[in-house]
Short mmCIF file of C-alpha atoms in Angstrom, two decimals:
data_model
loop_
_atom_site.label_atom_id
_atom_site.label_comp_id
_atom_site.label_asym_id
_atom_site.label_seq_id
_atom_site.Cartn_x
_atom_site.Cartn_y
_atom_site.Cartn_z
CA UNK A 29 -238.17 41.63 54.95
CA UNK A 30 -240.54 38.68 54.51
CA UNK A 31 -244.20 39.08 55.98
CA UNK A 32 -246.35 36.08 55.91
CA UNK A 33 -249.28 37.88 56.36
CA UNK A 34 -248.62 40.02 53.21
CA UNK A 35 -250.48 37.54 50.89
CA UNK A 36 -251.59 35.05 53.11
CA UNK A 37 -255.13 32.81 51.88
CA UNK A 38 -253.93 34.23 47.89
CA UNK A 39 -253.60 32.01 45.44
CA UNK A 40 -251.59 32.74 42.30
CA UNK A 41 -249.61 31.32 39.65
CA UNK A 42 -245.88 31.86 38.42
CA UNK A 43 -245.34 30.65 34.79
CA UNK A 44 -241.62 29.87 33.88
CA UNK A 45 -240.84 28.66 37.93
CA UNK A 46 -238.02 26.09 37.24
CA UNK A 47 -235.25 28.62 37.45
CA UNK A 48 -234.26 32.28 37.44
CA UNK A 49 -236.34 35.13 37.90
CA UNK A 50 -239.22 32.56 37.55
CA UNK A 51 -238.23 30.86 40.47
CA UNK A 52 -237.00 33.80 42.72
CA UNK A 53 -240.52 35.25 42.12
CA UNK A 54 -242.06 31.82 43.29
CA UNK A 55 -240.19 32.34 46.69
CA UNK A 56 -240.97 35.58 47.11
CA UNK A 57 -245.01 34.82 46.76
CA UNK A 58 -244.41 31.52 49.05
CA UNK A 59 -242.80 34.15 51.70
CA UNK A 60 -245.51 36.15 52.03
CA UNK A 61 -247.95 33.80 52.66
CA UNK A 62 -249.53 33.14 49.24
CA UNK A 63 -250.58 29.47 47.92
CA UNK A 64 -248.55 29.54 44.67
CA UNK A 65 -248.90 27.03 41.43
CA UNK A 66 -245.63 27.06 40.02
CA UNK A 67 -245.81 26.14 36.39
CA UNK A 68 -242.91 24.01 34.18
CA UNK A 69 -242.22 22.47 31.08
CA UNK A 70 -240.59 19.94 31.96
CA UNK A 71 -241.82 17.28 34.00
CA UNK A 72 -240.51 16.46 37.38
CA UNK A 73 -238.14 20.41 37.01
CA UNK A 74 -240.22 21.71 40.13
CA UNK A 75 -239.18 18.72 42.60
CA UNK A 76 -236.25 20.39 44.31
CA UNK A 77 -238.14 23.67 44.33
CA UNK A 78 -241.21 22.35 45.93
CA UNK A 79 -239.57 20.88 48.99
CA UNK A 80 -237.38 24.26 49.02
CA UNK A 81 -240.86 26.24 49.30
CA UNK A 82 -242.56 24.13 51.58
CA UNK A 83 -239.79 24.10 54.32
CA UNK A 84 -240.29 27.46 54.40
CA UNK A 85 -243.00 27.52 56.84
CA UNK A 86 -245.17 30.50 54.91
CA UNK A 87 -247.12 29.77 51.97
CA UNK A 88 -247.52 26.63 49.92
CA UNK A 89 -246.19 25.71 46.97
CA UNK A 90 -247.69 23.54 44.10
CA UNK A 91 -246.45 22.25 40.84
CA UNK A 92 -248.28 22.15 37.54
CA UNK A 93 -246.77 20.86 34.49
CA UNK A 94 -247.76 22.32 30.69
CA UNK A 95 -246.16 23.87 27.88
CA UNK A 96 -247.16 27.67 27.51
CA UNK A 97 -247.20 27.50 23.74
CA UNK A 98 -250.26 25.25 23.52
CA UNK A 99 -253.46 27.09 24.79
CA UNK A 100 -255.10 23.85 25.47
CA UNK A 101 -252.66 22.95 28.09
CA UNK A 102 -252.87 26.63 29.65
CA UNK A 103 -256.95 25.78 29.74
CA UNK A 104 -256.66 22.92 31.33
CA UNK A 105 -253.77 24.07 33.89
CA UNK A 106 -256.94 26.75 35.04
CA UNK A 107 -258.87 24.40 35.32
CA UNK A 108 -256.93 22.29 37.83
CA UNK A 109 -256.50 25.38 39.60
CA UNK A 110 -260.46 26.44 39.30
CA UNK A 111 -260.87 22.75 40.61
CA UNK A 112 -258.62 22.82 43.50
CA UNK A 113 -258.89 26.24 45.29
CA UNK A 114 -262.12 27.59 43.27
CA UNK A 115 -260.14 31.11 43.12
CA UNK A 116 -256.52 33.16 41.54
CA UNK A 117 -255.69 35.85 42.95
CA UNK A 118 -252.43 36.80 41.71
CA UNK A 119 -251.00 35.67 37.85
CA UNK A 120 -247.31 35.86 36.44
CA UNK A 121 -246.63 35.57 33.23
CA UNK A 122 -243.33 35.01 33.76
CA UNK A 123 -241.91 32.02 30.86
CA UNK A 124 -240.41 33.28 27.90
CA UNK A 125 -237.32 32.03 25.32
CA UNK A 126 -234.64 34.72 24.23
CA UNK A 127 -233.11 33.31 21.10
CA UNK A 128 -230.35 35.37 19.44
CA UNK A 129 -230.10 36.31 15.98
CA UNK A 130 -229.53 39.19 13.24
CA UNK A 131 -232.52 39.56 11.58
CA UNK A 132 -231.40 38.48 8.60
CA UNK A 133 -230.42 35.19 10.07
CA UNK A 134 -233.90 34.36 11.78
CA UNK A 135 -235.99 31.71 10.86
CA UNK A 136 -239.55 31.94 10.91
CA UNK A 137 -240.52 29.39 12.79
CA UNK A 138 -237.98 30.94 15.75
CA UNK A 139 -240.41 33.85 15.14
CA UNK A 140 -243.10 31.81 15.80
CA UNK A 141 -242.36 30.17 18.80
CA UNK A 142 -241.21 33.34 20.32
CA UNK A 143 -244.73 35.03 19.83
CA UNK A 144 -246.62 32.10 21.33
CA UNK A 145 -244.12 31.66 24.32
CA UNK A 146 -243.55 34.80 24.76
CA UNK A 147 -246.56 37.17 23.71
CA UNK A 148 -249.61 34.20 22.80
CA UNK A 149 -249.56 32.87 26.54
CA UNK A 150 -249.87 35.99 28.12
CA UNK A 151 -253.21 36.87 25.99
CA UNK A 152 -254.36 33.43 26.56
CA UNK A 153 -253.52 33.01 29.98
CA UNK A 154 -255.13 36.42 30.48
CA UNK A 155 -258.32 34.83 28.91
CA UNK A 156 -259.11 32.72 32.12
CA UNK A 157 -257.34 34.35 34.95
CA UNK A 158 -259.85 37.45 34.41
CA UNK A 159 -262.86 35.09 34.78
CA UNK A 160 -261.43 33.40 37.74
CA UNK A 161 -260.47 36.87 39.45
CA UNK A 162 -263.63 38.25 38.31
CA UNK A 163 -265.32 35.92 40.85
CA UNK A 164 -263.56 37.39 43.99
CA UNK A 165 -263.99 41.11 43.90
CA UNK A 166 -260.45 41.18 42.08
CA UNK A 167 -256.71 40.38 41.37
CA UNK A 168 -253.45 41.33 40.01
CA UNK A 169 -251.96 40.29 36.71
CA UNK A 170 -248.00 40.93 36.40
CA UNK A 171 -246.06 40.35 33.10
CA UNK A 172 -242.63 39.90 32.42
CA UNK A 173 -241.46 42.14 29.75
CA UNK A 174 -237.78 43.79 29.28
CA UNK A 175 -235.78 46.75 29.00
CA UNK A 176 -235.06 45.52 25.29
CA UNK A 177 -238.84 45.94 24.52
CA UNK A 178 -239.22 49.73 25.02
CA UNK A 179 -235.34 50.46 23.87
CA UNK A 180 -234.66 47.88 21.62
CA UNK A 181 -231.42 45.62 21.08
CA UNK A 182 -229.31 45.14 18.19
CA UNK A 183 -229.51 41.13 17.25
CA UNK A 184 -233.07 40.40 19.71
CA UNK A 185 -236.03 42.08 17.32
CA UNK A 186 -237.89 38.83 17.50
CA UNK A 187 -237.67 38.49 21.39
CA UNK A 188 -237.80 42.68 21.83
CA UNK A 189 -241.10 42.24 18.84
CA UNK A 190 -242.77 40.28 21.55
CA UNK A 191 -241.71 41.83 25.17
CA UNK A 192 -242.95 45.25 23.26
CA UNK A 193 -246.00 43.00 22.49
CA UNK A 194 -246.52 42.21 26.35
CA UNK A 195 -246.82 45.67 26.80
CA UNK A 196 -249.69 46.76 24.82
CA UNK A 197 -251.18 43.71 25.95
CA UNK A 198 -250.62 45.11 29.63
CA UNK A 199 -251.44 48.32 29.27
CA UNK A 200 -254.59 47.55 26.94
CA UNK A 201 -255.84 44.86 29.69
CA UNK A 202 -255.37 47.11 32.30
CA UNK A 203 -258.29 49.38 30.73
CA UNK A 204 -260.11 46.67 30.03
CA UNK A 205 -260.14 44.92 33.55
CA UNK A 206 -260.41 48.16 35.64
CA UNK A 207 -264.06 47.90 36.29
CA UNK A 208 -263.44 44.52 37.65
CA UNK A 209 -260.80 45.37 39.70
CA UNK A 210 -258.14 43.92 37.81
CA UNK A 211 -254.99 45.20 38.43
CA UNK A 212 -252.27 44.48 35.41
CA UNK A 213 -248.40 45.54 35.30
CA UNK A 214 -245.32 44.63 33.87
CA UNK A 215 -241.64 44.41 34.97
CA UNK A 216 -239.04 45.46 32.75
CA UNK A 217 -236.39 43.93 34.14
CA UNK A 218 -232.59 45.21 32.96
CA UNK A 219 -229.78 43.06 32.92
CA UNK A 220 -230.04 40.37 35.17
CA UNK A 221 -227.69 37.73 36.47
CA UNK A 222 -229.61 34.59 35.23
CA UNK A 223 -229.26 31.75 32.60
CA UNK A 224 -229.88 33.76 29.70
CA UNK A 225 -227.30 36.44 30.55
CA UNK A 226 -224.72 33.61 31.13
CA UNK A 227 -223.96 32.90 27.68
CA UNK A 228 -222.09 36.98 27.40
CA UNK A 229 -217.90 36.79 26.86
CA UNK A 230 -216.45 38.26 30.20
CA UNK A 231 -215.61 41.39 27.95
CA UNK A 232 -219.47 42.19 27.23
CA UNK A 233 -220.23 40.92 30.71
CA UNK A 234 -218.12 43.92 32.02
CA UNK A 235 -219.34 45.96 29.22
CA UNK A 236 -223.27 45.42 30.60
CA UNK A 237 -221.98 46.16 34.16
CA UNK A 238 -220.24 49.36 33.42
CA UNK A 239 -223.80 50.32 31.60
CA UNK A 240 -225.89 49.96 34.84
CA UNK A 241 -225.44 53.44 37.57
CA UNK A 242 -225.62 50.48 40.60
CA UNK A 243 -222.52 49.20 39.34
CA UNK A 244 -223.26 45.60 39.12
CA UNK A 245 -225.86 43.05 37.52
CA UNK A 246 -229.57 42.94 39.21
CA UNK A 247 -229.91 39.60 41.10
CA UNK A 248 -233.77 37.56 40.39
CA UNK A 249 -234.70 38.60 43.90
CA UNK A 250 -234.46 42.36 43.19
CA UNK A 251 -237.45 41.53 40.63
CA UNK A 252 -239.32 39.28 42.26
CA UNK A 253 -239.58 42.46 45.69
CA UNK A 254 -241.47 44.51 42.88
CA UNK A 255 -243.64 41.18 42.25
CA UNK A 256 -244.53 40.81 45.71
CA UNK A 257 -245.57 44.55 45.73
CA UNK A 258 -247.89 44.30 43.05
CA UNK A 259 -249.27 41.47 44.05
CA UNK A 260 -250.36 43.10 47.11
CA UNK A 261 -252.75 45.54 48.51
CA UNK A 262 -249.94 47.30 48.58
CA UNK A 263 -250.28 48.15 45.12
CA UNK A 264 -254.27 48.10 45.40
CA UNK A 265 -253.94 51.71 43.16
CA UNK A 266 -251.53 50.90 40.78
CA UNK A 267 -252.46 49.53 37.05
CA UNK A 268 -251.14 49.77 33.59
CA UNK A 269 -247.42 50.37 34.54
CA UNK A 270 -244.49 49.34 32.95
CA UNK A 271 -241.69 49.14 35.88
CA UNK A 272 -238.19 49.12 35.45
CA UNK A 273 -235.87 46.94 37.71
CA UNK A 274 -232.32 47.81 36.04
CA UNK A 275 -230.02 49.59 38.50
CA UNK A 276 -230.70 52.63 37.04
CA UNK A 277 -229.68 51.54 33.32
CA UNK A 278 -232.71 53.38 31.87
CA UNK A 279 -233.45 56.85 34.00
CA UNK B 7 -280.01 21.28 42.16
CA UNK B 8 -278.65 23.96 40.18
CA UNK B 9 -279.05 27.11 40.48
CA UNK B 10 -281.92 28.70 38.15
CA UNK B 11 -280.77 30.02 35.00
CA UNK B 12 -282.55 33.48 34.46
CA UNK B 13 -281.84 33.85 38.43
CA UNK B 14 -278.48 34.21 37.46
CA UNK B 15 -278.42 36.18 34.33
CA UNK B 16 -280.60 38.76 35.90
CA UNK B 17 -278.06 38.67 38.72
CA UNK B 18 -275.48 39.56 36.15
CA UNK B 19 -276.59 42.26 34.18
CA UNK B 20 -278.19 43.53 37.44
CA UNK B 21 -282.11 43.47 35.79
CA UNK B 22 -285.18 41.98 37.77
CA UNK B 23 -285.87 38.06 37.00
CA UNK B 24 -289.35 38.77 35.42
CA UNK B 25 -287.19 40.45 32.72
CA UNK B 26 -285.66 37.64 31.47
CA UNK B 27 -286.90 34.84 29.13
CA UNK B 28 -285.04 32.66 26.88
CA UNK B 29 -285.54 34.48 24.16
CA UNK B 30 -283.59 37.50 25.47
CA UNK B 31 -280.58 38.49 23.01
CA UNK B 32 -276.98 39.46 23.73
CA UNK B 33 -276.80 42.78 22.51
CA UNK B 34 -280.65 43.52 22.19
CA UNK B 35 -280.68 45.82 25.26
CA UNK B 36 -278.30 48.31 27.15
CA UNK B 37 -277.57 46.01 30.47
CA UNK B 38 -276.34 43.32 28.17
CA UNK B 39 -273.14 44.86 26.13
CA UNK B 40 -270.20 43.01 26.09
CA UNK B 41 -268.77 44.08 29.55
CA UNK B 42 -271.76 42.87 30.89
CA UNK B 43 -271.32 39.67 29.37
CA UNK B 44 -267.99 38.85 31.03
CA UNK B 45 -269.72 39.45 34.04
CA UNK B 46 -272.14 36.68 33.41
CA UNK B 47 -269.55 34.50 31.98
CA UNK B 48 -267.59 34.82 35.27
CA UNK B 49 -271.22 34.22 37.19
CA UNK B 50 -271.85 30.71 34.94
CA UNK B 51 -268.34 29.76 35.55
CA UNK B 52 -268.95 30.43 39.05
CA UNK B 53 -272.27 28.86 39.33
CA UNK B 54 -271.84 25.96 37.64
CA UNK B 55 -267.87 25.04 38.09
CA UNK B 56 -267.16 24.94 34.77
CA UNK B 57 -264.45 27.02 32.30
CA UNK B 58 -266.10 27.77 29.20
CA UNK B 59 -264.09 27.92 26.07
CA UNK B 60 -263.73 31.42 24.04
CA UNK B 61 -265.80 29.54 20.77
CA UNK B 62 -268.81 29.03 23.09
CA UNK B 63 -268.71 32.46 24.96
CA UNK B 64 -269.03 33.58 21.88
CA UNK B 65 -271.76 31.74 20.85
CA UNK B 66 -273.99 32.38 24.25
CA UNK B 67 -276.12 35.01 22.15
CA UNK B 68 -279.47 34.80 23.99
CA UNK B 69 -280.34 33.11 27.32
CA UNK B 70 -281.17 30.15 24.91
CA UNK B 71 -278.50 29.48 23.59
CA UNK B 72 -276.53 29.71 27.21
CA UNK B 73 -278.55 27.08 28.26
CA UNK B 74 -277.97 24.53 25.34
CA UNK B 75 -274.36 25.12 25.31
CA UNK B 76 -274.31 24.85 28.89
CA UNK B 77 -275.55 20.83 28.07
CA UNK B 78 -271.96 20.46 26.45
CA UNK B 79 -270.79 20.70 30.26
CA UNK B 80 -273.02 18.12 31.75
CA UNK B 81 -274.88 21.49 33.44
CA UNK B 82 -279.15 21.53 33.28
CA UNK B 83 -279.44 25.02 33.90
#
């Protein structure tokens, strides 16, 4: 299903690339032709990946190294980008942290870091991929938000408090950006088969499954086809939608 | 060399060069609202290779004031 031509001479950023649907959504940019920055915490996390990528013989991919939480390390990972390729085409705000809890049980500063990882980056990192799109006629903004933010989830208020969060932010930037040709989505993905699902007991791991009408768990590839969509001219029409990816969970 | 300053804001908020001075003010007249001003923002930015920070596209009130702030950046507009 790959076309290298899809995306070919974009450039675009995945936050969050390291693993999961992150990573998958890397890959699927790379496949199409894109030049993609894949953004990490953790220093040195994107080495496998890279070589991955770049054997692929379709895009390129590059790694850039910050923490989302701190907006001067998202302004200067723009500017290494503004430096080096003078354009962004396509942005995902993919990183986020899920940490579990019953309300009563949540500390504060958990709260905290969840808004700026979670909800904080996206407005920031919104902040200077407009301005850099703005330059070439366009560009497509995709954030990550989840089923639990629309339905909520017993024990994830924090983390559903700030995927809810992404999507005012995506449906309030995709008014705001129209005139500049600024598309901006989000993915709600439902239960997927990454690290942060791994953690379930086998019993609530069945339970999930028996939830979805596909009968099994989505895979990070079946979100990162709807990522590659929007990030194309494809999609050239489409702004200020919340997607689901979920099997049919939510209909 | 540069590229002139009022060349670019009138460029921007799409008004003839002999209609702007330094004196002009954000605000002061329909063309420059604050959509427009993004537009000039990304223009500077584009210009002059630089990434403003929010405090100081803020403070770019009046063609002035773009141009001193612009000094910050190492950029004689």
């Amino acid at each position: 299903m790959s076309r290298p031509d899809l995306l070919a001479g974009r450039v675009a950023l995945v936050t969050g690339a390291s693993r999961g649907i992150g990573a998958a959504i890397a890959k699927g940019l790379v496949e199409a032709g894109a030049t993609v920055w894949l953004a990490a915490r953790t220093e040195g996390a994107l080495d496998a990946t890279l070589v991955t990528l770049n054997a692929l013989g379709a895009g390129e991919a590059r790694a850039l190294y910050f923490d989302v939480a701190d907006p001067a390390a998202i302004k200067q990972a723009f500017g290494t980008i503004q430096k080096a390729d003078r354009r962004l085409d396509v942005l995902v705000n993919n990183a986020g942290i899920l940490k579990a809890s019953m309300i009563e049980m949540a500390s504060v500063e958990m709260m905290d870091e969840t808004y700026q990882v979670n909800l904080r980056s996206v407005l920031v990192a919104s902040q200077y991929a407009a301005r850099l799109m703005a330059r070439n006629g366009g560009g497509s903004i995709i954030n990550l938000t989840s089923i639990m933010g629309a339905q909520g989830f017993a024990g994830q208020a924090v983390y559903a408090a700030s995927k809810a969060g992404v999507i005012g932010v995506t449906k309030s930037l995709a008014k705001e950006f129209a005139a500049r040709q600024i598309r901006v989505n989000a993915i709600a993905p439902g239960a997927i088969d990454t690290a942060l699902i791994e953690g379930l007991s086998e019993e609530k791991r069945q339970e999930t499954v028996a939830s979805i009408g596909m009968g099994r768990l989505g895979t990070p590839e079946d979100v990162a086809g709807l990522s590659v969509f929007l990030a194309s001219d494809a999609a050239r029409y489409i702004t200020g939608q919340v997607i689901g990816v979920d099997g049919g969970m939510m209909v | 060399m540069a590229e002139d300053l009022h060349e670019i804001v009138a460029r921007a908020l799409m008004l003839d060069r002999s209609a702007i001075t330094d004196d002009l003010k954000y605000n002061s007249i329909p063309e420059w609202d604050s959509v427009a001003h993004m537009a000039l923002i990304a223009e500077l930015e584009a210009a002059y290779d630089v990434m403003l920070d929010t405090d100081d596209i803020v403070a770019m009130s009046s063609v002035g004031t773009i141009r001193e702030i612009l000094k910050k950046y190492d950029v004689e507009a």
